[in-house]
Tab-separated table of C-alpha atoms and ligand atoms in Angstrom:
chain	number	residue	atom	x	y	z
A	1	UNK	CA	-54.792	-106.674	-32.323
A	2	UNK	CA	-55.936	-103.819	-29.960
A	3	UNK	CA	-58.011	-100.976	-31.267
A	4	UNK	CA	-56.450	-97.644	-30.803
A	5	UNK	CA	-57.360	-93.675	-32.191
A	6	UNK	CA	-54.185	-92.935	-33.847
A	7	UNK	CA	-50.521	-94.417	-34.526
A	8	UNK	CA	-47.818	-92.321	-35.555
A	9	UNK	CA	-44.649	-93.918	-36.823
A	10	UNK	CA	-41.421	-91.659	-37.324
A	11	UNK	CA	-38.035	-92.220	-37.778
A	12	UNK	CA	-36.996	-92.137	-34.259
A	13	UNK	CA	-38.859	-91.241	-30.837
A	14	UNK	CA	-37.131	-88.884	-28.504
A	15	UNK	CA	-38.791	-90.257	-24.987
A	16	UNK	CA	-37.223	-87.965	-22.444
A	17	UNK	CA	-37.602	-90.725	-20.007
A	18	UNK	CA	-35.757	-90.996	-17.321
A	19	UNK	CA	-32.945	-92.872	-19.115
A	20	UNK	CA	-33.083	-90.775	-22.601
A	21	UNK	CA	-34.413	-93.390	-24.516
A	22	UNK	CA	-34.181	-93.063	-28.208
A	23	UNK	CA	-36.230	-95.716	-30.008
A	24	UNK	CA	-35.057	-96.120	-33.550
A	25	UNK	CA	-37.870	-96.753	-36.084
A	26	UNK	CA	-40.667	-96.093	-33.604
A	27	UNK	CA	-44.483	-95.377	-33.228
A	28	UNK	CA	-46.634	-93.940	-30.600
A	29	UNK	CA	-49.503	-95.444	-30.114
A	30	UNK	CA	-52.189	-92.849	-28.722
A	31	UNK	CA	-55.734	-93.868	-27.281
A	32	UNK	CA	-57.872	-91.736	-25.752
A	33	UNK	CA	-55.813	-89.134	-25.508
A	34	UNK	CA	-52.954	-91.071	-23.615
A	35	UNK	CA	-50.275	-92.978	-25.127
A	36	UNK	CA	-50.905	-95.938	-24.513
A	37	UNK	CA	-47.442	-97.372	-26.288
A	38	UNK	CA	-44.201	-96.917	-27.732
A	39	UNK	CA	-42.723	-99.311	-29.463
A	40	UNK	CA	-40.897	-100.445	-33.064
A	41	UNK	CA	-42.883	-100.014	-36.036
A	42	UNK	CA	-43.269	-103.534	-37.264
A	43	UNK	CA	-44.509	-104.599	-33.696
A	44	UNK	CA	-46.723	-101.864	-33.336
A	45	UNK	CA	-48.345	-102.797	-36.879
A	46	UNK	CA	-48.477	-106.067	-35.213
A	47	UNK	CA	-50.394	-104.947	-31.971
A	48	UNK	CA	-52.335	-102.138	-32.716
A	49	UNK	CA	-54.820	-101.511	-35.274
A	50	UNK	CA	-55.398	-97.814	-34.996
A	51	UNK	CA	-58.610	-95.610	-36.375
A	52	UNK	CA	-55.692	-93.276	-38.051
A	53	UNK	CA	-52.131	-94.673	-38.811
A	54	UNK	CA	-50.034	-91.480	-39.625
A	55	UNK	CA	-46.832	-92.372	-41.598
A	56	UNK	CA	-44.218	-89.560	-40.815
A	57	UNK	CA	-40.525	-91.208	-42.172
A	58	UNK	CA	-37.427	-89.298	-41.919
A	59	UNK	CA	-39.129	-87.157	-38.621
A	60	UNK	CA	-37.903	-87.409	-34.926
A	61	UNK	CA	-41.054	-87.515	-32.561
A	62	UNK	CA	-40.269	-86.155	-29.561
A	63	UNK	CA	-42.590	-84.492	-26.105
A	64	UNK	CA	-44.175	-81.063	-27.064
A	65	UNK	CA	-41.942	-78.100	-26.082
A	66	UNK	CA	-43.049	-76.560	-22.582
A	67	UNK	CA	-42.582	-72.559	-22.346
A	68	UNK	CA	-41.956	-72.028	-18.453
A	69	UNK	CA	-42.507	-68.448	-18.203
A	70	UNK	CA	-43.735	-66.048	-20.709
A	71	UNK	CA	-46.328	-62.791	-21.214
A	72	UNK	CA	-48.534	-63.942	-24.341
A	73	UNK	CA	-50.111	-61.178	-25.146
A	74	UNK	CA	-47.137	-58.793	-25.427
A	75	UNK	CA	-46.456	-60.105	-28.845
A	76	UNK	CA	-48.195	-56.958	-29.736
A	77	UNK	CA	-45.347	-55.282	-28.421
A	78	UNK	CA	-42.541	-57.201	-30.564
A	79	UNK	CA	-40.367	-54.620	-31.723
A	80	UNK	CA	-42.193	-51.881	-29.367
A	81	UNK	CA	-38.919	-50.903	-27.609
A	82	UNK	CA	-35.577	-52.326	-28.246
A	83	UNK	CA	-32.199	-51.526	-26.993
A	84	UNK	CA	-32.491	-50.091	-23.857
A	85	UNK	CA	-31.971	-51.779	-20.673
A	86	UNK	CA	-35.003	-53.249	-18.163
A	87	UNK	CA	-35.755	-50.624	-15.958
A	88	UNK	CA	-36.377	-47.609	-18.820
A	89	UNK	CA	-37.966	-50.301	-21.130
A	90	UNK	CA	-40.481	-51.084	-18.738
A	91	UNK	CA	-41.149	-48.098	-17.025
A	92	UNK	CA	-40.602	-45.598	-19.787
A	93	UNK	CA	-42.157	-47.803	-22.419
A	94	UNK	CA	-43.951	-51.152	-21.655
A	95	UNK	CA	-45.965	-49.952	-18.409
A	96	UNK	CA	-47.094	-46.786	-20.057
A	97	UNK	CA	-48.031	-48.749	-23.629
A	98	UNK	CA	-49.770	-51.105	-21.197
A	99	UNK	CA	-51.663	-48.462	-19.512
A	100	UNK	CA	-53.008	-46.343	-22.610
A	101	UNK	CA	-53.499	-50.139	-24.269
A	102	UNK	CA	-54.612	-52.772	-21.925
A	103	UNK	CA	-58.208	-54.238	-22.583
A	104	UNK	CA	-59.362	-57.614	-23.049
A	105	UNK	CA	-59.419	-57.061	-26.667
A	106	UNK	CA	-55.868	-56.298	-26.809
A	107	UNK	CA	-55.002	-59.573	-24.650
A	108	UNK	CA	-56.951	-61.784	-27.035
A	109	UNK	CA	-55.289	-60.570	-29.972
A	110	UNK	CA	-51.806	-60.863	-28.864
A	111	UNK	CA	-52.744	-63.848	-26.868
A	112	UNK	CA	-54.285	-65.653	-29.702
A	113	UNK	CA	-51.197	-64.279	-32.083
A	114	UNK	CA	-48.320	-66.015	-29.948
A	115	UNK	CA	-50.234	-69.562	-29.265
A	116	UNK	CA	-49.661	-69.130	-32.892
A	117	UNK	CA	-45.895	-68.771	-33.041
A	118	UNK	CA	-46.045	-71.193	-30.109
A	119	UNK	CA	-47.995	-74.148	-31.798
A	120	UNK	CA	-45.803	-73.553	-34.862
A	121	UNK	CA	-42.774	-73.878	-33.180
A	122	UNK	CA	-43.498	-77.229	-31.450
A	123	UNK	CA	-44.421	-75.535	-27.414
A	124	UNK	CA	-47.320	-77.608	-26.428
A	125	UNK	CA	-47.652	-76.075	-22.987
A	126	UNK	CA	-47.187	-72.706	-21.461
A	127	UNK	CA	-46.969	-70.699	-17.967
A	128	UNK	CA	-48.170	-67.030	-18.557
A	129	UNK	CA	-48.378	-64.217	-16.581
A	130	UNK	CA	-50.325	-61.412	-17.492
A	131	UNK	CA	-53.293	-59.001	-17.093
A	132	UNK	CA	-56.720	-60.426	-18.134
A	133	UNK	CA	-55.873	-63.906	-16.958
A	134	UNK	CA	-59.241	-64.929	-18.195
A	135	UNK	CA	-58.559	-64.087	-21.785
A	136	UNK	CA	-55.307	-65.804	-22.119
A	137	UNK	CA	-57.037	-68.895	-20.355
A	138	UNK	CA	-60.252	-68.635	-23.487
A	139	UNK	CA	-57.502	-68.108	-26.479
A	140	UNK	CA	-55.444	-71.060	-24.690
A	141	UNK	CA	-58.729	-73.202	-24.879
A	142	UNK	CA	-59.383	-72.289	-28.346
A	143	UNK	CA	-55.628	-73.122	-29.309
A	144	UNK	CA	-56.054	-76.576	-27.932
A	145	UNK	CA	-52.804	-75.966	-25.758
A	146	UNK	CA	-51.891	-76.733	-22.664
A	147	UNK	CA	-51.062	-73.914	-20.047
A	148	UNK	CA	-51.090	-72.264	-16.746
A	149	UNK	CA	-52.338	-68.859	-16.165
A	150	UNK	CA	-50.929	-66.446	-13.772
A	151	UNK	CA	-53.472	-65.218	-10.988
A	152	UNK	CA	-51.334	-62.005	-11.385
A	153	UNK	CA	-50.805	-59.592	-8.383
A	154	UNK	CA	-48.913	-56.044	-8.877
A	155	UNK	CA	-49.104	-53.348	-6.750
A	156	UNK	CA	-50.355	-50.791	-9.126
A	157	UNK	CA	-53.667	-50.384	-10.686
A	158	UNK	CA	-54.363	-51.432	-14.112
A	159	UNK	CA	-57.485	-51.338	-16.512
A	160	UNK	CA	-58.058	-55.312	-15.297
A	161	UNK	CA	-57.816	-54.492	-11.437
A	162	UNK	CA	-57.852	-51.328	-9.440
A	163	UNK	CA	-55.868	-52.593	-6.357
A	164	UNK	CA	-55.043	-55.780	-4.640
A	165	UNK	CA	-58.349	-56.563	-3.198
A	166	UNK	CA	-59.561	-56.878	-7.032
A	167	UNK	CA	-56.350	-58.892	-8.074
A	168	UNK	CA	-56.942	-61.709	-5.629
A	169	UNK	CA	-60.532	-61.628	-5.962
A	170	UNK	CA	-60.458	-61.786	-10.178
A	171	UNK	CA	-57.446	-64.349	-9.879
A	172	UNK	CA	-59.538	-66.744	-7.257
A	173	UNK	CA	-62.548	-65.913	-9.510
A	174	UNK	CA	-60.196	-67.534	-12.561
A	175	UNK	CA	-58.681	-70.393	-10.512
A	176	UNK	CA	-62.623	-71.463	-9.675
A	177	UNK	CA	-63.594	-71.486	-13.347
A	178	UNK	CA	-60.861	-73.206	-13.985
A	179	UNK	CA	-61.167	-76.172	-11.469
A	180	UNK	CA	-61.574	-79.379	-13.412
A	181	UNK	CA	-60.132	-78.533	-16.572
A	182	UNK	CA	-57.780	-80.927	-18.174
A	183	UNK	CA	-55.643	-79.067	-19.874
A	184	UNK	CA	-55.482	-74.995	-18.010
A	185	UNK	CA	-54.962	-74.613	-14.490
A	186	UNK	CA	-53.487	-71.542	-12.658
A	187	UNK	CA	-50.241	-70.055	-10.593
A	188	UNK	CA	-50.277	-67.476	-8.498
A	189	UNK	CA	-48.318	-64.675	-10.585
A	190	UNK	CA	-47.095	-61.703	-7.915
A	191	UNK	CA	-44.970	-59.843	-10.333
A	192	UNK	CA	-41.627	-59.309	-8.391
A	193	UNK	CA	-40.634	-58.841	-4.535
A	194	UNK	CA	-39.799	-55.041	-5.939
A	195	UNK	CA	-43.563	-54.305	-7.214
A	196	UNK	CA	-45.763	-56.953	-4.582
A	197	UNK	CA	-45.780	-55.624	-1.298
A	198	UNK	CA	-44.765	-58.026	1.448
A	199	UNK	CA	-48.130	-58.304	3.152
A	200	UNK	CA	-49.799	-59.510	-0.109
A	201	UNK	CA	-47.068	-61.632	-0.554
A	202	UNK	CA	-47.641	-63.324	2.557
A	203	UNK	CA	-51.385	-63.558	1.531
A	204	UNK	CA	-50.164	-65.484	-1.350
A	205	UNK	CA	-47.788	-67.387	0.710
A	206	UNK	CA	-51.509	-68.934	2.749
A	207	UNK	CA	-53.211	-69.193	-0.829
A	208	UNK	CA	-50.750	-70.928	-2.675
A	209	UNK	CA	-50.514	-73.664	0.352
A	210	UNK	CA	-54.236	-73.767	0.876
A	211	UNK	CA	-55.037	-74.080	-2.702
A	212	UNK	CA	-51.805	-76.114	-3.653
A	213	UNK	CA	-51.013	-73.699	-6.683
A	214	UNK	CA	-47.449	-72.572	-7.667
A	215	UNK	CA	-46.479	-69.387	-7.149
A	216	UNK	CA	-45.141	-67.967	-10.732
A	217	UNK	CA	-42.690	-64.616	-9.917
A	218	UNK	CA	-39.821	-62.851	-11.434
A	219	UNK	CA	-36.956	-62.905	-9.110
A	220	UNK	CA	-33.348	-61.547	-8.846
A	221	UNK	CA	-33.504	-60.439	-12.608
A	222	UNK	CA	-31.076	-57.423	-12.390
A	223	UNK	CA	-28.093	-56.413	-9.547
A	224	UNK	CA	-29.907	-52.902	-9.816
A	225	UNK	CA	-33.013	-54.404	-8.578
A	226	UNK	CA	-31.302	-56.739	-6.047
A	227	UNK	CA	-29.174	-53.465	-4.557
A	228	UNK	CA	-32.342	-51.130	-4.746
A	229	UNK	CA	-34.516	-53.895	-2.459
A	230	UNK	CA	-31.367	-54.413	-0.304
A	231	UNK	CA	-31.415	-50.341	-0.047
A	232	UNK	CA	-35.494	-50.135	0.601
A	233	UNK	CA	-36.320	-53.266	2.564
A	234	UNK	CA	-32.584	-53.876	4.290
A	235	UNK	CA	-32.974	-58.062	3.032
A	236	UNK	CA	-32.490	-59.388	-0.455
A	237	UNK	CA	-35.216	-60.216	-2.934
A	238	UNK	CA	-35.135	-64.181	-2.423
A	239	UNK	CA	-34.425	-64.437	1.221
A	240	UNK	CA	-37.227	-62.278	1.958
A	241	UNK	CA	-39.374	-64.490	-0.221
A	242	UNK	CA	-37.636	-67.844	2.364
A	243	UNK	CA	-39.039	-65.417	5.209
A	244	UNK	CA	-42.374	-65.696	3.871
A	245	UNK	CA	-41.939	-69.456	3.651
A	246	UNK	CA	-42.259	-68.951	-0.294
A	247	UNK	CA	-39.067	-71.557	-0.665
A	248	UNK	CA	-40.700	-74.404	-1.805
A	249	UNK	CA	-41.685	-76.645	-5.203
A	250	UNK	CA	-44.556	-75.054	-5.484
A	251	UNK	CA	-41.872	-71.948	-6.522
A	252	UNK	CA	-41.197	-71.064	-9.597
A	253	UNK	CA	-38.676	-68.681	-9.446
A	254	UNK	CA	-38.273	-66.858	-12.997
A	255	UNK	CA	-34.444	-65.406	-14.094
A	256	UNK	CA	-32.542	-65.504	-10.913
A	257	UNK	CA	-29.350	-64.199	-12.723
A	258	UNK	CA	-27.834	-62.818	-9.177
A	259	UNK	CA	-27.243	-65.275	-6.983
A	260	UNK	CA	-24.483	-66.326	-4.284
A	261	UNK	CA	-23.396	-69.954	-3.528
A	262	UNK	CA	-25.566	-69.737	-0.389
A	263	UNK	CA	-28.580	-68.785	-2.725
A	264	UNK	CA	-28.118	-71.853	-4.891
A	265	UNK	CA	-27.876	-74.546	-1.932
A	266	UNK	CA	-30.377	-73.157	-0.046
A	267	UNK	CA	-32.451	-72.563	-3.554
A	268	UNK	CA	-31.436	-76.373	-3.799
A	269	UNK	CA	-32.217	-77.871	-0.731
A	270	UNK	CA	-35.681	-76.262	-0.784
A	271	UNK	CA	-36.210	-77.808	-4.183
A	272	UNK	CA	-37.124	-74.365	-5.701
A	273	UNK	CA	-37.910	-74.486	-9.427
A	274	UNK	CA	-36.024	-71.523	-11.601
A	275	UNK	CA	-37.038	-71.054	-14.949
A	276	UNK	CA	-33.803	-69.698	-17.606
A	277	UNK	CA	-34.712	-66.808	-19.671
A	278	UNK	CA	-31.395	-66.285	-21.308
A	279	UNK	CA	-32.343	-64.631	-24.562
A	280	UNK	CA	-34.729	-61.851	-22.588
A	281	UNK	CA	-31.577	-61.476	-19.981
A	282	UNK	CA	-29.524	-60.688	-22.620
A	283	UNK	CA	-31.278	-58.591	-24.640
A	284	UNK	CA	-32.124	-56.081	-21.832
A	285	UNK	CA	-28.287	-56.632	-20.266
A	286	UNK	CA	-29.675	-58.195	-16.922
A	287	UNK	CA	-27.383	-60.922	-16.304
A	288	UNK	CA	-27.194	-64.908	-16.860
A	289	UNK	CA	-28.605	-67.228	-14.101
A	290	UNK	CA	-25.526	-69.314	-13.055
A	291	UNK	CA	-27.094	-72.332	-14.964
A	292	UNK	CA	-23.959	-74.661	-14.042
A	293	UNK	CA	-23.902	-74.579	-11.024
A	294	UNK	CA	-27.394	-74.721	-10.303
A	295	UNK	CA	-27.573	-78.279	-12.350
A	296	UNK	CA	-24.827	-78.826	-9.996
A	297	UNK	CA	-26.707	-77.689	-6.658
A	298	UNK	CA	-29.320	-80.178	-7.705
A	299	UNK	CA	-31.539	-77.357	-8.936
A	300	UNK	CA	-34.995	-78.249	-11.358
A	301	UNK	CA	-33.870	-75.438	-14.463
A	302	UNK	CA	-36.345	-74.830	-17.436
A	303	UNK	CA	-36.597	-72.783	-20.070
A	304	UNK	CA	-38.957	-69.471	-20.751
A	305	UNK	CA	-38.534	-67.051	-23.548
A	306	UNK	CA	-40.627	-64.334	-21.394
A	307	UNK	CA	-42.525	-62.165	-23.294
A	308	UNK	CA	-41.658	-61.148	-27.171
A	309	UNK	CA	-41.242	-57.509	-25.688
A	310	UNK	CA	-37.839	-58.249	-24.953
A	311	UNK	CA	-36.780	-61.269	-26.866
A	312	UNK	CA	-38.038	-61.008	-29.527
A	313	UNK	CA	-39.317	-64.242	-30.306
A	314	UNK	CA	-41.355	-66.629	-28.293
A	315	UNK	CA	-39.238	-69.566	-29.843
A	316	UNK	CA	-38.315	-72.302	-27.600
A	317	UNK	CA	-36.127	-74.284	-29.523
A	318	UNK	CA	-33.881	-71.151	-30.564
A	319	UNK	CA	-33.978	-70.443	-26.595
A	320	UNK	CA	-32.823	-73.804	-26.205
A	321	UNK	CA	-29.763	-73.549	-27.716
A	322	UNK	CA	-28.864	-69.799	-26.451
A	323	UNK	CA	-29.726	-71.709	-23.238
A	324	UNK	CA	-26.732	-73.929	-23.903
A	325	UNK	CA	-24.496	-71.699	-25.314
A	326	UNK	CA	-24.661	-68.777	-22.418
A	327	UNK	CA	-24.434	-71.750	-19.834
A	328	UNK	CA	-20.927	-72.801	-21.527
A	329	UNK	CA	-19.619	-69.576	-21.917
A	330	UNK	CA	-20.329	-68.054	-17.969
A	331	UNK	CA	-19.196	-71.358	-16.568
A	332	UNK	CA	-16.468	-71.298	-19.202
A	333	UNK	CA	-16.791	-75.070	-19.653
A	334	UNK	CA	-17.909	-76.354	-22.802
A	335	UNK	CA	-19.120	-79.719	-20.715
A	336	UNK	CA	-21.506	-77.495	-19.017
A	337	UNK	CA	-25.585	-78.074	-19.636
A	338	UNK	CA	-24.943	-81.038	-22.531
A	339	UNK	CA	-27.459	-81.780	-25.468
A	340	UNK	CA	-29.715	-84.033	-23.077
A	341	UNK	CA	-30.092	-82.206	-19.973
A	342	UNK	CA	-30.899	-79.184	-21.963
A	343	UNK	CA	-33.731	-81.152	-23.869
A	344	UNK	CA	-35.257	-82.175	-20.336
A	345	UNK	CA	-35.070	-78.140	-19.313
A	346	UNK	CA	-37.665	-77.583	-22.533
A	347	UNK	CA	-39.602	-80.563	-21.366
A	348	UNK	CA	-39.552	-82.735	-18.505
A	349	UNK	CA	-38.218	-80.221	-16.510
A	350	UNK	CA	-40.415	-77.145	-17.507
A	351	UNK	CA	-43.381	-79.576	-16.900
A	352	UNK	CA	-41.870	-80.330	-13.467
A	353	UNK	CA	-41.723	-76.875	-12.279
A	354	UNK	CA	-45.620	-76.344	-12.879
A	355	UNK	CA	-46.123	-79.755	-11.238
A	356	UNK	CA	-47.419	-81.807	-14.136
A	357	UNK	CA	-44.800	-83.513	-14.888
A	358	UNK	CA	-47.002	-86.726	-13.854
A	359	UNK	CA	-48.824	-85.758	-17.069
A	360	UNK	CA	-46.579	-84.127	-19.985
A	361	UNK	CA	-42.906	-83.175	-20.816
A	362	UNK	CA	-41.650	-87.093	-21.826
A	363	UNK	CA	-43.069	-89.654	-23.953
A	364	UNK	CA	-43.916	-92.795	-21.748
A	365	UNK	CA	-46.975	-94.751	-21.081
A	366	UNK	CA	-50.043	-93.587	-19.304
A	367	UNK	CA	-49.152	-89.654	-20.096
A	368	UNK	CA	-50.987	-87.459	-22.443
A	369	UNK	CA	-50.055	-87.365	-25.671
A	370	UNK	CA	-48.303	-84.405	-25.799
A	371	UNK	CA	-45.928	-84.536	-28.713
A	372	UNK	CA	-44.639	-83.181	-31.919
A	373	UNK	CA	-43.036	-84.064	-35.079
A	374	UNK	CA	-40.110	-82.562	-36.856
A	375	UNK	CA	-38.944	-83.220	-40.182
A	376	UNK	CA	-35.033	-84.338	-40.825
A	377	UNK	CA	-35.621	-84.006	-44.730
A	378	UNK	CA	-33.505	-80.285	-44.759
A	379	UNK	CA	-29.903	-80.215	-45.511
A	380	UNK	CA	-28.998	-78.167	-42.248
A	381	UNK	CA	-30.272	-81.571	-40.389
A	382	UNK	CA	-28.094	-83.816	-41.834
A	383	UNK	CA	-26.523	-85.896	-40.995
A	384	UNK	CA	-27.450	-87.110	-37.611
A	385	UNK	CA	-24.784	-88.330	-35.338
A	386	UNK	CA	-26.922	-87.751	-32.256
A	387	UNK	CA	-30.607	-86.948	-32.051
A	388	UNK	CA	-30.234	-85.262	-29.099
A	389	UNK	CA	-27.418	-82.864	-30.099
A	390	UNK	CA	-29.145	-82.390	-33.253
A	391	UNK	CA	-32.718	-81.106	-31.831
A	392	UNK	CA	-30.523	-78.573	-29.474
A	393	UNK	CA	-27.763	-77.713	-31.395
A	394	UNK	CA	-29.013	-77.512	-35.251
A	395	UNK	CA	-32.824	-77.838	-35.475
A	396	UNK	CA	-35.104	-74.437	-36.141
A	397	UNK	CA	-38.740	-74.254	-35.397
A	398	UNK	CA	-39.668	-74.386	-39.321
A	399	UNK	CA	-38.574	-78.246	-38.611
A	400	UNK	CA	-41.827	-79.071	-36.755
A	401	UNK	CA	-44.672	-80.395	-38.820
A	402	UNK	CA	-47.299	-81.862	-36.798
A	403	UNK	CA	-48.634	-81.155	-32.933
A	404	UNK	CA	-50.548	-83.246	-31.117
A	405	UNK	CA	-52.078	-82.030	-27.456
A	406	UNK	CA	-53.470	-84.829	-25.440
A	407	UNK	CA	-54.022	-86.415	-28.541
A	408	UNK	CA	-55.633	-83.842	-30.515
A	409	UNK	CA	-53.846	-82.679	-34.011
A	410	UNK	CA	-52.868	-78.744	-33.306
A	411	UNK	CA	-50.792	-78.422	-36.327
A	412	UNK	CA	-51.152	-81.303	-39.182
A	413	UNK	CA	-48.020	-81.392	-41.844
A	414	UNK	CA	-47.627	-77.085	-41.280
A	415	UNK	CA	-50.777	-76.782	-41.004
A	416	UNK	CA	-52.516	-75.037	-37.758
A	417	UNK	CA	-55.847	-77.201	-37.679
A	418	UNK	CA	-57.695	-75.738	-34.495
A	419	UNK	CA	-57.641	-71.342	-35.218
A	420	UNK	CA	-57.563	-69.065	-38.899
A	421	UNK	CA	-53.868	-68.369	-39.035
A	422	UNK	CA	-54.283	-65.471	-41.542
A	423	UNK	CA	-57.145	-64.318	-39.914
A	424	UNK	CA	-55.325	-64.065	-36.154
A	425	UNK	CA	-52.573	-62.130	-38.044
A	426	UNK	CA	-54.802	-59.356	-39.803
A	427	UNK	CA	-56.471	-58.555	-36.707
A	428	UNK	CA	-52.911	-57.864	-35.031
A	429	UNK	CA	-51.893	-55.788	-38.278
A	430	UNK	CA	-55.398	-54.168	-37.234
A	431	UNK	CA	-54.162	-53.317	-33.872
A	432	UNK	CA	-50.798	-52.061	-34.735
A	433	UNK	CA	-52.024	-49.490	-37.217
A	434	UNK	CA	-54.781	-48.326	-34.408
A	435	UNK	CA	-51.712	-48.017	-31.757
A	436	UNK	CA	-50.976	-45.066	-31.128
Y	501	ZN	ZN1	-41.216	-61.980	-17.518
């Protein structure tokens, strides 16, 4: 019998290895913070005698959820400005909100807020970009979550940086303090091609190599934007970015809904990671990356809500299955982006494009124990013909139960273990009736 912290035995295991694997009747067996097994129950009551032995029947245990691109702290601006299209939503609404608004209070709140909704709804790790890196990175240690902060870069003056020399020199500042952590580490976060101008762009092009750090950045997200750069600069968005040498892995390229066949090989062959935000592209009428074809290209695809400003949720699951349902209907092939590869785009493959996939998005040996629980119990989850089809296609956030982050309990049967739920809430209530 080996000595272990914790065993958790569940229904089935959803591993997202590399075959799939579902292991009927299943534990994980966590030591350490790593799992350290996965086996059948009666063998692992067998093996293992663990200091806690949680009993969860009739719940699928699968990786934690892994939010590829979103802006935490505009939860505070959920329901801010709706139904109008990107470029008069941000520039009429969001950027001038931000500007009378921004302050590291106001980042902690809404920070702290959505690793709320996040933890609830079964994300275990998250790439952010926003002001007050610093912040987000505290509220993310508090949460217990994993994450990457952007080392953002925009080429307009805000209450966290007055111009670029202050954005790189606060992001490096973050990335140092940072350095070492086991659970937070950093991207570089230029905003777009159409607000970073090229020369800091190539600065970020030396960084990124130097420091081996991705580079985070919204790309392509609108035909206006692409014809307005191709009108300014004389180039489009993404092949000035392969001038720059920015076409890489390190990349993480964030909607991409215009894009040639050229753009996806070349996207392909550079192994470029793009990051689906189809409820956000929606919502604000931007487009729908051609998902299909880029699983097709050979293309690494996850999944980001972006921020709840325009989505209005920062629900992974329910993006999941918009993610799978937009891909069918623009390639108009219902074979398109099937249950499993679209559970790998909200794990494995969202951990991939931050470069940690060594460490989270599947359930195997030797990784952290990054995983959650979800309860089958409800009538809308029976019955199950396929576990995999039923976590994509019928399964809502309420469904998750318990979180675990590098073996740490985040969320215990519903209930958030590591911040004051009601407390986090009240203080945004606070903020909204100060907004003005
Ligand atoms: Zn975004």
């Amino acid at each position: 019998m080996n000595a272990c912290d914790l065993m958790v035995s569940a229904g089935s295991v959803v591993t997202v290895n590399s075959d799939n694997d579902v292991v009927e009747n299943a534990s994980v067996v966590v030591d350490k913070g790593r799992i350290v097994d996965i086996l059948p129950t009666p063998q692992g009551l067998q093996e293992y005698r663990p200091a806690r032995h949680l009993q969860r029947p009739g719940h699928i245990l699968m990786p934690g959820l892994v939010n590829a691109h979103t802006h935490l702290a505009m939860n505070l601006f959920r329901g801010l400005a709706d139904d109008l299209p990107l470029q008069p939503w941000l520039t009429e609404h969001i950027w001038p909100a931000e500007q009378r608004e921004l302050s590291t209070d106001f980042v902690r709140t809404g920070t702290r807020l959505a690793l709320v909704e996040c933890v609830r709804a079964g994300v275990t790790c998250v790439n952010d970009m926003y002001f007050f890196p610093e912040t987000t990175a505290e509220a993310l240690i508090e949460s217990g979550m994993r994450g990457s902060v952007g080392m953002l870069v925009i080429d307009f003056p805000s209450a966290w940086a007055k111009d670029a020399a202050m954005y790189f020199q606060k992001g490096l500042a973050l990335h140092d303090n940072l350095r070492g952590n086991p659970l937070i580490g950093t991207c570089f976060a230029p905003h777009a091609p159409y607000s970073v101008q090229r020369e800091h762009l190539e600065k970020i092009a030396i960084h990124s190599t130097e420091l081996d750090v991705p580079v985070h950045i919204h790309v392509h997200e609108t035909a206006k934007e692409v014809s307005d750069f191709v009108s300014s600069h004389g180039i489009r968005p993404l092949a000035m970015l392969a001038d720059l040498g920015l076409l890489s892995p390190s990349l993480i390229a964030v909607h991409m809904t215009q894009l040639n066949m050229d753009e996806i090989e070349t996207l392909a062959a550079h192994g470029v990671n793009i990051v689906h935000c189809p409820e956000s592209n929606m919502k604000l009428a931007s487009g729908a990356a051609p998902v299909g074809k880029l699983l097709v290209a050979g293309c690494n695809v996850a999944i980001g809500t972006d921020g709840a400003a325009s989505n209005n949720d920062i629900d992974l699951l329910g993006e999941l299955r918009t993610a799978g349902f937009l891909a069918k209907l623009i390639a108009e092939d219902a074979t398109v982006c099937p249950a499993p590869e679209l559970l790998r785009m909200a794990t494995i493959d969202g951990a991939k494009a931050l470069g940690i996939d060594d460490v989270t998005g599947s359930l195997e040996t030797g990784k952290s124990a990054d995983f959650i629980a979800l309860d089958t119990a409800a009538p809308e989850m029976q019955p199950i013909h396929s576990v995999a089809s039923q976590l994509v296609y019928a399964t809502a956030s309420r469904q998750v139960t318990d979180v675990w982050v590098a073996g740490k309990c985040l969320m215990d049967s519903g209930t958030l273990t590591q911040v004051d739920k009601d407390e986090i809430i009240a203080d945004a209530v606070a903020w909204k009736n100060s907004f003005n």
